[in-house]
Amino acid sequence: EAQVTQNPRYLITVTGKKLTVTCSQNMNHEYMSWYRQDPGLGLRQIYYSMNVEVTDKGDVPEGYKVSRKEKRNFPLILESPSPNQTSLYFCASTVQGGAYNSPLHFGNGTRLTVT
Amino acid sequence: AQKITQTQPGMFVQEKEAVTLDCTYDTSDPSYGLFWYKQPSSGEMIFLIYQGSYDQQNATEGRYSLNFQKARKSANLVISASQLGDSAMYFCAMREGWSNQFYFGTGTSLTVIP
């Protein structure tokens, strides 16, 4: 089944404790992206990647890191989480290369709470 | 400037009635795609319907249709014969051809009343 898999679904952590949210897709998509969703603000892009070893900042990159060592994986790293990073996070992927008719495929989301 | 604007934070509709969710967009790229997603209370994002900038006809997918008015830069989602299961958050999104970037609106929360 074609899908984007992100883990964990729920995560409660404390301020400053490094964490990684994993994301993997099996559709051979070049484009992958991370979003955070907060009430009233919609989805805001954190980082995106157009291919292996190519990553770029989105609208709200501060406090986050990503890497794209393999095409299928795009982990999100919070080196020192803070309470303002409490949010619902989505990983998504799609076809690259001018295919503006290709929708984003989303993972099921990770609800992160930082205390 | 906002790329995608959804001006209705919340909407109510009677079961079996039709409802229109508004979406306006802003781009100077002649090639773009417009998407609608549904997010039920369980949280996942479900792709509903797509409209391309060069499409001559409005997109339809079952009970979902898109009222695409290119000159007005609007792409409103129409849900016909609303069902209780349509209660959810709905997001409008645009993908620009030149940048390949996606832009999302702030969403509209739809509640279907029995």
PDB file of C-alpha atoms in Angstrom:
ATOM      1  CA  GLU A   1       0.000   0.000   0.000  1.00  0.00           C
ATOM      2  CA  ALA A   2       1.289   3.433  -0.984  1.00  0.00           C
ATOM      3  CA  GLN A   3       1.761   5.454   2.143  1.00  0.00           C
ATOM      4  CA  VAL A   4       3.679   7.919   4.233  1.00  0.00           C
ATOM      5  CA  THR A   5       4.551   6.516   7.640  1.00  0.00           C
ATOM      6  CA  GLN A   6       5.528   8.751  10.497  1.00  0.00           C
ATOM      7  CA  ASN A   7       6.306   7.756  14.055  1.00  0.00           C
ATOM      8  CA  PRO A   8       5.483   8.130  16.797  1.00  0.00           C
ATOM      9  CA  ARG A   9       1.789   9.159  16.704  1.00  0.00           C
ATOM     10  CA  TYR A  10       1.972  10.721  20.150  1.00  0.00           C
ATOM     11  CA  LEU A  11       4.983  12.032  22.009  1.00  0.00           C
ATOM     12  CA  ILE A  12       5.248  13.765  25.367  1.00  0.00           C
ATOM     13  CA  THR A  13       8.654  15.058  26.306  1.00  0.00           C
ATOM     14  CA  VAL A  14      10.366  17.631  28.476  1.00  0.00           C
ATOM     15  CA  THR A  15      12.084  20.846  27.536  1.00  0.00           C
ATOM     16  CA  GLY A  16      15.563  20.317  26.143  1.00  0.00           C
ATOM     17  CA  LYS A  17      15.431  16.576  25.548  1.00  0.00           C
ATOM     18  CA  LYS A  18      16.403  15.864  21.946  1.00  0.00           C
ATOM     19  CA  LEU A  19      13.889  13.946  19.895  1.00  0.00           C
ATOM     20  CA  THR A  20      13.434  12.640  16.361  1.00  0.00           C
ATOM     21  CA  VAL A  21      10.209  12.081  14.479  1.00  0.00           C
ATOM     22  CA  THR A  22      10.676   9.622  11.665  1.00  0.00           C
ATOM     23  CA  CYS A  23       9.033   9.793   8.241  1.00  0.00           C
ATOM     24  CA  SER A  24       9.216   7.251   5.468  1.00  0.00           C
ATOM     25  CA  GLN A  25       7.419   6.967   2.127  1.00  0.00           C
ATOM     26  CA  ASN A  26       7.225   4.027  -0.283  1.00  0.00           C
ATOM     27  CA  MET A  27       6.088   5.900  -3.401  1.00  0.00           C
ATOM     28  CA  ASN A  28       9.537   6.888  -4.694  1.00  0.00           C
ATOM     29  CA  HIS A  29       8.622  10.553  -4.284  1.00  0.00           C
ATOM     30  CA  GLU A  30      11.343  13.132  -4.704  1.00  0.00           C
ATOM     31  CA  TYR A  31       9.608  15.876  -2.722  1.00  0.00           C
ATOM     32  CA  MET A  32       9.136  15.545   1.032  1.00  0.00           C
ATOM     33  CA  SER A  33       8.098  18.133   3.555  1.00  0.00           C
ATOM     34  CA  TRP A  34       7.321  18.735   7.213  1.00  0.00           C
ATOM     35  CA  TYR A  35       4.443  20.867   8.485  1.00  0.00           C
ATOM     36  CA  ARG A  36       3.202  21.906  11.846  1.00  0.00           C
ATOM     37  CA  GLN A  37      -0.475  22.579  12.471  1.00  0.00           C
ATOM     38  CA  ASP A  38      -1.645  24.969  15.155  1.00  0.00           C
ATOM     39  CA  PRO A  39      -5.218  26.174  15.813  1.00  0.00           C
ATOM     40  CA  GLY A  40      -6.115  29.157  13.673  1.00  0.00           C
ATOM     41  CA  LEU A  41      -2.832  29.067  11.778  1.00  0.00           C
ATOM     42  CA  GLY A  42      -3.411  26.206   9.373  1.00  0.00           C
ATOM     43  CA  LEU A  43      -0.415  24.209   8.170  1.00  0.00           C
ATOM     44  CA  ARG A  44       2.935  25.924   8.194  1.00  0.00           C
ATOM     45  CA  GLN A  45       5.907  24.443   6.419  1.00  0.00           C
ATOM     46  CA  ILE A  46       8.991  23.740   8.508  1.00  0.00           C
ATOM     47  CA  TYR A  47      11.426  22.232   6.004  1.00  0.00           C
ATOM     48  CA  TYR A  48      11.207  20.594   2.639  1.00  0.00           C
ATOM     49  CA  SER A  49      13.415  18.502   0.410  1.00  0.00           C
ATOM     50  CA  MET A  50      13.303  18.238  -3.363  1.00  0.00           C
ATOM     51  CA  ASN A  51      15.665  15.287  -3.490  1.00  0.00           C
ATOM     52  CA  VAL A  52      18.352  13.373  -1.633  1.00  0.00           C
ATOM     53  CA  GLU A  53      20.825  15.659   0.124  1.00  0.00           C
ATOM     54  CA  VAL A  54      18.776  18.738  -0.854  1.00  0.00           C
ATOM     55  CA  THR A  55      16.855  20.461   1.938  1.00  0.00           C
ATOM     56  CA  ASP A  56      15.476  23.978   2.315  1.00  0.00           C
ATOM     57  CA  LYS A  57      13.843  26.043   5.011  1.00  0.00           C
ATOM     58  CA  GLY A  58      10.120  26.587   4.979  1.00  0.00           C
ATOM     59  CA  ASP A  59       8.242  29.290   6.853  1.00  0.00           C
ATOM     60  CA  VAL A  60       9.007  28.224  10.427  1.00  0.00           C
ATOM     61  CA  PRO A  61      12.381  26.388  10.506  1.00  0.00           C
ATOM     62  CA  GLU A  62      13.726  27.741  13.810  1.00  0.00           C
ATOM     63  CA  GLY A  63      14.368  25.011  16.353  1.00  0.00           C
ATOM     64  CA  TYR A  64      14.185  22.169  13.830  1.00  0.00           C
ATOM     65  CA  LYS A  65      16.641  20.143  11.765  1.00  0.00           C
ATOM     66  CA  VAL A  66      16.120  17.683   8.949  1.00  0.00           C
ATOM     67  CA  SER A  67      18.213  15.395   6.822  1.00  0.00           C
ATOM     68  CA  ARG A  68      17.610  13.533   3.565  1.00  0.00           C
ATOM     69  CA  LYS A  69      20.222  10.829   3.244  1.00  0.00           C
ATOM     70  CA  GLU A  70      17.895   8.414   1.470  1.00  0.00           C
ATOM     71  CA  LYS A  71      15.036   9.116  -0.886  1.00  0.00           C
ATOM     72  CA  ARG A  72      12.437   7.396   1.261  1.00  0.00           C
ATOM     73  CA  ASN A  73      13.302   8.896   4.672  1.00  0.00           C
ATOM     74  CA  PHE A  74      13.022  12.445   5.959  1.00  0.00           C
ATOM     75  CA  PRO A  75      13.360  12.637   9.751  1.00  0.00           C
ATOM     76  CA  LEU A  76      12.541  15.755  11.750  1.00  0.00           C
ATOM     77  CA  ILE A  77      14.915  16.504  14.619  1.00  0.00           C
ATOM     78  CA  LEU A  78      14.260  18.786  17.573  1.00  0.00           C
ATOM     79  CA  GLU A  79      17.651  19.266  19.223  1.00  0.00           C
ATOM     80  CA  SER A  80      16.312  21.140  22.252  1.00  0.00           C
ATOM     81  CA  PRO A  81      12.509  21.131  22.263  1.00  0.00           C
ATOM     82  CA  SER A  82      10.634  23.994  23.900  1.00  0.00           C
ATOM     83  CA  PRO A  83       6.971  24.286  24.922  1.00  0.00           C
ATOM     84  CA  ASN A  84       6.214  26.506  21.899  1.00  0.00           C
ATOM     85  CA  GLN A  85       6.956  23.495  19.711  1.00  0.00           C
ATOM     86  CA  THR A  86       3.963  21.695  21.136  1.00  0.00           C
ATOM     87  CA  SER A  87       1.939  21.035  17.996  1.00  0.00           C
ATOM     88  CA  LEU A  88       0.586  18.515  15.513  1.00  0.00           C
ATOM     89  CA  TYR A  89       3.239  17.608  12.962  1.00  0.00           C
ATOM     90  CA  PHE A  90       2.739  16.168   9.509  1.00  0.00           C
ATOM     91  CA  CYS A  91       5.162  14.668   7.066  1.00  0.00           C
ATOM     92  CA  ALA A  92       4.113  14.679   3.429  1.00  0.00           C
ATOM     93  CA  SER A  93       5.484  13.664   0.045  1.00  0.00           C
ATOM     94  CA  THR A  94       4.716  14.065  -3.626  1.00  0.00           C
ATOM     95  CA  VAL A  95       6.099  13.814  -7.107  1.00  0.00           C
ATOM     96  CA  GLN A  96       8.600  16.508  -8.054  1.00  0.00           C
ATOM     97  CA  GLY A  97       9.523  18.001 -11.410  1.00  0.00           C
ATOM     98  CA  GLY A  98       6.814  20.394 -12.484  1.00  0.00           C
ATOM     99  CA  ALA A  99       4.014  18.023 -11.614  1.00  0.00           C
ATOM    100  CA  TYR A 100       1.845  20.706 -10.072  1.00  0.00           C
ATOM    101  CA  ASN A 101      -1.159  18.435 -10.421  1.00  0.00           C
ATOM    102  CA  SER A 102       0.240  15.936  -7.933  1.00  0.00           C
ATOM    103  CA  PRO A 103      -1.241  16.216  -4.447  1.00  0.00           C
ATOM    104  CA  LEU A 104       0.671  15.921  -1.215  1.00  0.00           C
ATOM    105  CA  HIS A 105       0.344  12.548   0.485  1.00  0.00           C
ATOM    106  CA  PHE A 106       0.317  12.946   4.245  1.00  0.00           C
ATOM    107  CA  GLY A 107       1.371  10.777   7.112  1.00  0.00           C
ATOM    108  CA  ASN A 108      -1.055  10.308   9.983  1.00  0.00           C
ATOM    109  CA  GLY A 109       0.505  13.029  12.087  1.00  0.00           C
ATOM    110  CA  THR A 110       2.516  13.213  15.294  1.00  0.00           C
ATOM    111  CA  ARG A 111       1.040  15.019  18.254  1.00  0.00           C
ATOM    112  CA  LEU A 112       3.944  16.428  20.243  1.00  0.00           C
ATOM    113  CA  THR A 113       3.670  17.878  23.733  1.00  0.00           C
ATOM    114  CA  VAL A 114       6.686  19.579  25.295  1.00  0.00           C
ATOM    115  CA  THR A 115       6.384  20.308  29.021  1.00  0.00           C
TER     116      THR A 115
ATOM    117  CA  ALA B   1       0.410  38.611   1.086  1.00  0.00           C
ATOM    118  CA  GLN B   2      -1.426  35.406   1.818  1.00  0.00           C
ATOM    119  CA  LYS B   3      -1.242  32.881  -0.974  1.00  0.00           C
ATOM    120  CA  ILE B   4      -4.403  31.080   0.147  1.00  0.00           C
ATOM    121  CA  THR B   5      -7.260  32.719   2.020  1.00  0.00           C
ATOM    122  CA  GLN B   6     -10.132  30.904   3.653  1.00  0.00           C
ATOM    123  CA  THR B   7     -12.406  33.481   5.239  1.00  0.00           C
ATOM    124  CA  GLN B   8     -14.841  31.142   6.984  1.00  0.00           C
ATOM    125  CA  PRO B   9     -13.401  29.805  10.247  1.00  0.00           C
ATOM    126  CA  GLY B  10     -16.578  27.837  10.929  1.00  0.00           C
ATOM    127  CA  MET B  11     -19.628  26.775   8.955  1.00  0.00           C
ATOM    128  CA  PHE B  12     -22.821  24.912   9.802  1.00  0.00           C
ATOM    129  CA  VAL B  13     -25.008  23.005   7.367  1.00  0.00           C
ATOM    130  CA  GLN B  14     -28.131  20.940   7.735  1.00  0.00           C
ATOM    131  CA  GLU B  15     -27.798  17.288   6.837  1.00  0.00           C
ATOM    132  CA  LYS B  16     -28.658  16.605   3.157  1.00  0.00           C
ATOM    133  CA  GLU B  17     -28.175  20.256   2.205  1.00  0.00           C
ATOM    134  CA  ALA B  18     -25.364  21.578   0.014  1.00  0.00           C
ATOM    135  CA  VAL B  19     -22.604  23.793   1.393  1.00  0.00           C
ATOM    136  CA  THR B  20     -19.915  25.956  -0.211  1.00  0.00           C
ATOM    137  CA  LEU B  21     -16.532  26.500   1.409  1.00  0.00           C
ATOM    138  CA  ASP B  22     -14.691  29.534   0.109  1.00  0.00           C
ATOM    139  CA  CYS B  23     -11.098  29.716  -1.030  1.00  0.00           C
ATOM    140  CA  THR B  24      -9.249  32.492  -2.810  1.00  0.00           C
ATOM    141  CA  TYR B  25      -5.665  32.324  -3.957  1.00  0.00           C
ATOM    142  CA  ASP B  26      -2.919  34.621  -5.115  1.00  0.00           C
ATOM    143  CA  THR B  27      -0.267  33.738  -7.669  1.00  0.00           C
ATOM    144  CA  SER B  28       1.357  35.177 -10.750  1.00  0.00           C
ATOM    145  CA  ASP B  29       2.401  31.752 -11.993  1.00  0.00           C
ATOM    146  CA  PRO B  30       0.222  30.693 -14.956  1.00  0.00           C
ATOM    147  CA  SER B  31       0.666  27.036 -14.029  1.00  0.00           C
ATOM    148  CA  TYR B  32      -0.717  25.958 -10.701  1.00  0.00           C
ATOM    149  CA  GLY B  33      -2.879  23.363  -9.038  1.00  0.00           C
ATOM    150  CA  LEU B  34      -5.543  23.804  -6.400  1.00  0.00           C
ATOM    151  CA  PHE B  35      -6.339  21.106  -3.868  1.00  0.00           C
ATOM    152  CA  TRP B  36      -8.832  20.516  -1.104  1.00  0.00           C
ATOM    153  CA  TYR B  37      -8.125  18.340   1.910  1.00  0.00           C
ATOM    154  CA  LYS B  38     -10.413  17.066   4.652  1.00  0.00           C
ATOM    155  CA  GLN B  39      -9.204  16.614   8.208  1.00  0.00           C
ATOM    156  CA  PRO B  40     -11.661  14.698  10.415  1.00  0.00           C
ATOM    157  CA  SER B  41     -11.387  14.776  14.189  1.00  0.00           C
ATOM    158  CA  SER B  42      -9.076  11.757  14.036  1.00  0.00           C
ATOM    159  CA  GLY B  43      -6.472  14.095  12.532  1.00  0.00           C
ATOM    160  CA  GLU B  44      -5.413  12.578   9.223  1.00  0.00           C
ATOM    161  CA  MET B  45      -5.322  14.688   6.060  1.00  0.00           C
ATOM    162  CA  ILE B  46      -7.444  13.281   3.250  1.00  0.00           C
ATOM    163  CA  PHE B  47      -7.070  14.532  -0.330  1.00  0.00           C
ATOM    164  CA  LEU B  48     -10.484  15.319  -1.830  1.00  0.00           C
ATOM    165  CA  ILE B  49     -10.254  17.060  -5.175  1.00  0.00           C
ATOM    166  CA  TYR B  50      -7.883  18.804  -7.581  1.00  0.00           C
ATOM    167  CA  GLN B  51      -8.274  21.624 -10.121  1.00  0.00           C
ATOM    168  CA  GLY B  52      -5.563  22.628 -12.566  1.00  0.00           C
ATOM    169  CA  SER B  53      -5.087  26.186 -13.764  1.00  0.00           C
ATOM    170  CA  TYR B  54      -5.560  25.149 -17.380  1.00  0.00           C
ATOM    171  CA  ASP B  55      -8.587  22.964 -16.782  1.00  0.00           C
ATOM    172  CA  GLN B  56     -11.596  24.192 -18.710  1.00  0.00           C
ATOM    173  CA  GLN B  57     -14.160  22.341 -16.657  1.00  0.00           C
ATOM    174  CA  ASN B  58     -14.811  22.409 -12.938  1.00  0.00           C
ATOM    175  CA  ALA B  59     -13.508  19.331 -11.157  1.00  0.00           C
ATOM    176  CA  THR B  60     -15.955  16.872  -9.616  1.00  0.00           C
ATOM    177  CA  GLU B  61     -15.402  13.854  -7.377  1.00  0.00           C
ATOM    178  CA  GLY B  62     -18.589  12.224  -6.185  1.00  0.00           C
ATOM    179  CA  ARG B  63     -20.372  14.678  -3.881  1.00  0.00           C
ATOM    180  CA  TYR B  64     -17.471  17.133  -4.089  1.00  0.00           C
ATOM    181  CA  SER B  65     -17.174  19.717  -6.818  1.00  0.00           C
ATOM    182  CA  LEU B  66     -14.981  22.717  -7.280  1.00  0.00           C
ATOM    183  CA  ASN B  67     -16.390  26.059  -8.383  1.00  0.00           C
ATOM    184  CA  PHE B  68     -13.305  27.400 -10.173  1.00  0.00           C
ATOM    185  CA  GLN B  69     -13.424  31.076 -11.159  1.00  0.00           C
ATOM    186  CA  LYS B  70     -10.001  31.826 -12.560  1.00  0.00           C
ATOM    187  CA  ALA B  71     -10.500  35.550 -13.132  1.00  0.00           C
ATOM    188  CA  ARG B  72     -11.600  35.979  -9.529  1.00  0.00           C
ATOM    189  CA  LYS B  73      -8.859  33.614  -8.305  1.00  0.00           C
ATOM    190  CA  SER B  74     -11.327  31.578  -6.341  1.00  0.00           C
ATOM    191  CA  ALA B  75     -11.696  27.815  -5.970  1.00  0.00           C
ATOM    192  CA  ASN B  76     -14.659  27.116  -3.752  1.00  0.00           C
ATOM    193  CA  LEU B  77     -15.475  23.593  -2.627  1.00  0.00           C
ATOM    194  CA  VAL B  78     -19.090  22.533  -2.937  1.00  0.00           C
ATOM    195  CA  ILE B  79     -20.298  19.547  -0.946  1.00  0.00           C
ATOM    196  CA  SER B  80     -23.687  18.301  -2.038  1.00  0.00           C
ATOM    197  CA  ALA B  81     -26.118  16.305   0.117  1.00  0.00           C
ATOM    198  CA  SER B  82     -24.111  16.819   3.312  1.00  0.00           C
ATOM    199  CA  GLN B  83     -23.684  13.857   5.617  1.00  0.00           C
ATOM    200  CA  LEU B  84     -22.817  13.731   9.314  1.00  0.00           C
ATOM    201  CA  GLY B  85     -19.452  12.255   8.350  1.00  0.00           C
ATOM    202  CA  ASP B  86     -18.621  15.447   6.444  1.00  0.00           C
ATOM    203  CA  SER B  87     -18.116  17.250   9.761  1.00  0.00           C
ATOM    204  CA  ALA B  88     -14.405  18.068   9.670  1.00  0.00           C
ATOM    205  CA  MET B  89     -11.825  20.745   9.021  1.00  0.00           C
ATOM    206  CA  TYR B  90     -11.307  21.537   5.340  1.00  0.00           C
ATOM    207  CA  PHE B  91      -8.127  23.007   3.917  1.00  0.00           C
ATOM    208  CA  CYS B  92      -7.590  24.641   0.562  1.00  0.00           C
ATOM    209  CA  ALA B  93      -4.088  24.438  -0.897  1.00  0.00           C
ATOM    210  CA  MET B  94      -2.237  25.612  -3.975  1.00  0.00           C
ATOM    211  CA  ARG B  95       0.870  24.267  -5.672  1.00  0.00           C
ATOM    212  CA  GLU B  96       2.726  26.642  -7.959  1.00  0.00           C
ATOM    213  CA  GLY B  97       4.287  25.209 -11.075  1.00  0.00           C
ATOM    214  CA  TRP B  98       7.532  27.135 -10.994  1.00  0.00           C
ATOM    215  CA  SER B  99       8.360  26.696  -7.317  1.00  0.00           C
ATOM    216  CA  ASN B 100       6.701  23.323  -6.682  1.00  0.00           C
ATOM    217  CA  GLN B 101       5.787  24.735  -3.307  1.00  0.00           C
ATOM    218  CA  PHE B 102       2.486  24.098  -1.556  1.00  0.00           C
ATOM    219  CA  TYR B 103       0.582  26.802   0.283  1.00  0.00           C
ATOM    220  CA  PHE B 104      -2.272  26.114   2.686  1.00  0.00           C
ATOM    221  CA  GLY B 105      -5.150  28.185   3.991  1.00  0.00           C
ATOM    222  CA  THR B 106      -6.073  28.347   7.662  1.00  0.00           C
ATOM    223  CA  GLY B 107      -8.987  25.990   7.195  1.00  0.00           C
ATOM    224  CA  THR B 108     -12.762  25.972   7.627  1.00  0.00           C
ATOM    225  CA  SER B 109     -14.419  23.883  10.304  1.00  0.00           C
ATOM    226  CA  LEU B 110     -17.630  22.372   8.943  1.00  0.00           C
ATOM    227  CA  THR B 111     -20.314  21.004  11.230  1.00  0.00           C
ATOM    228  CA  VAL B 112     -23.207  19.034   9.767  1.00  0.00           C
ATOM    229  CA  ILE B 113     -26.349  19.273  11.869  1.00  0.00           C
ATOM    230  CA  PRO B 114     -28.769  16.319  11.923  1.00  0.00           C
TER     231      PRO B 114
END
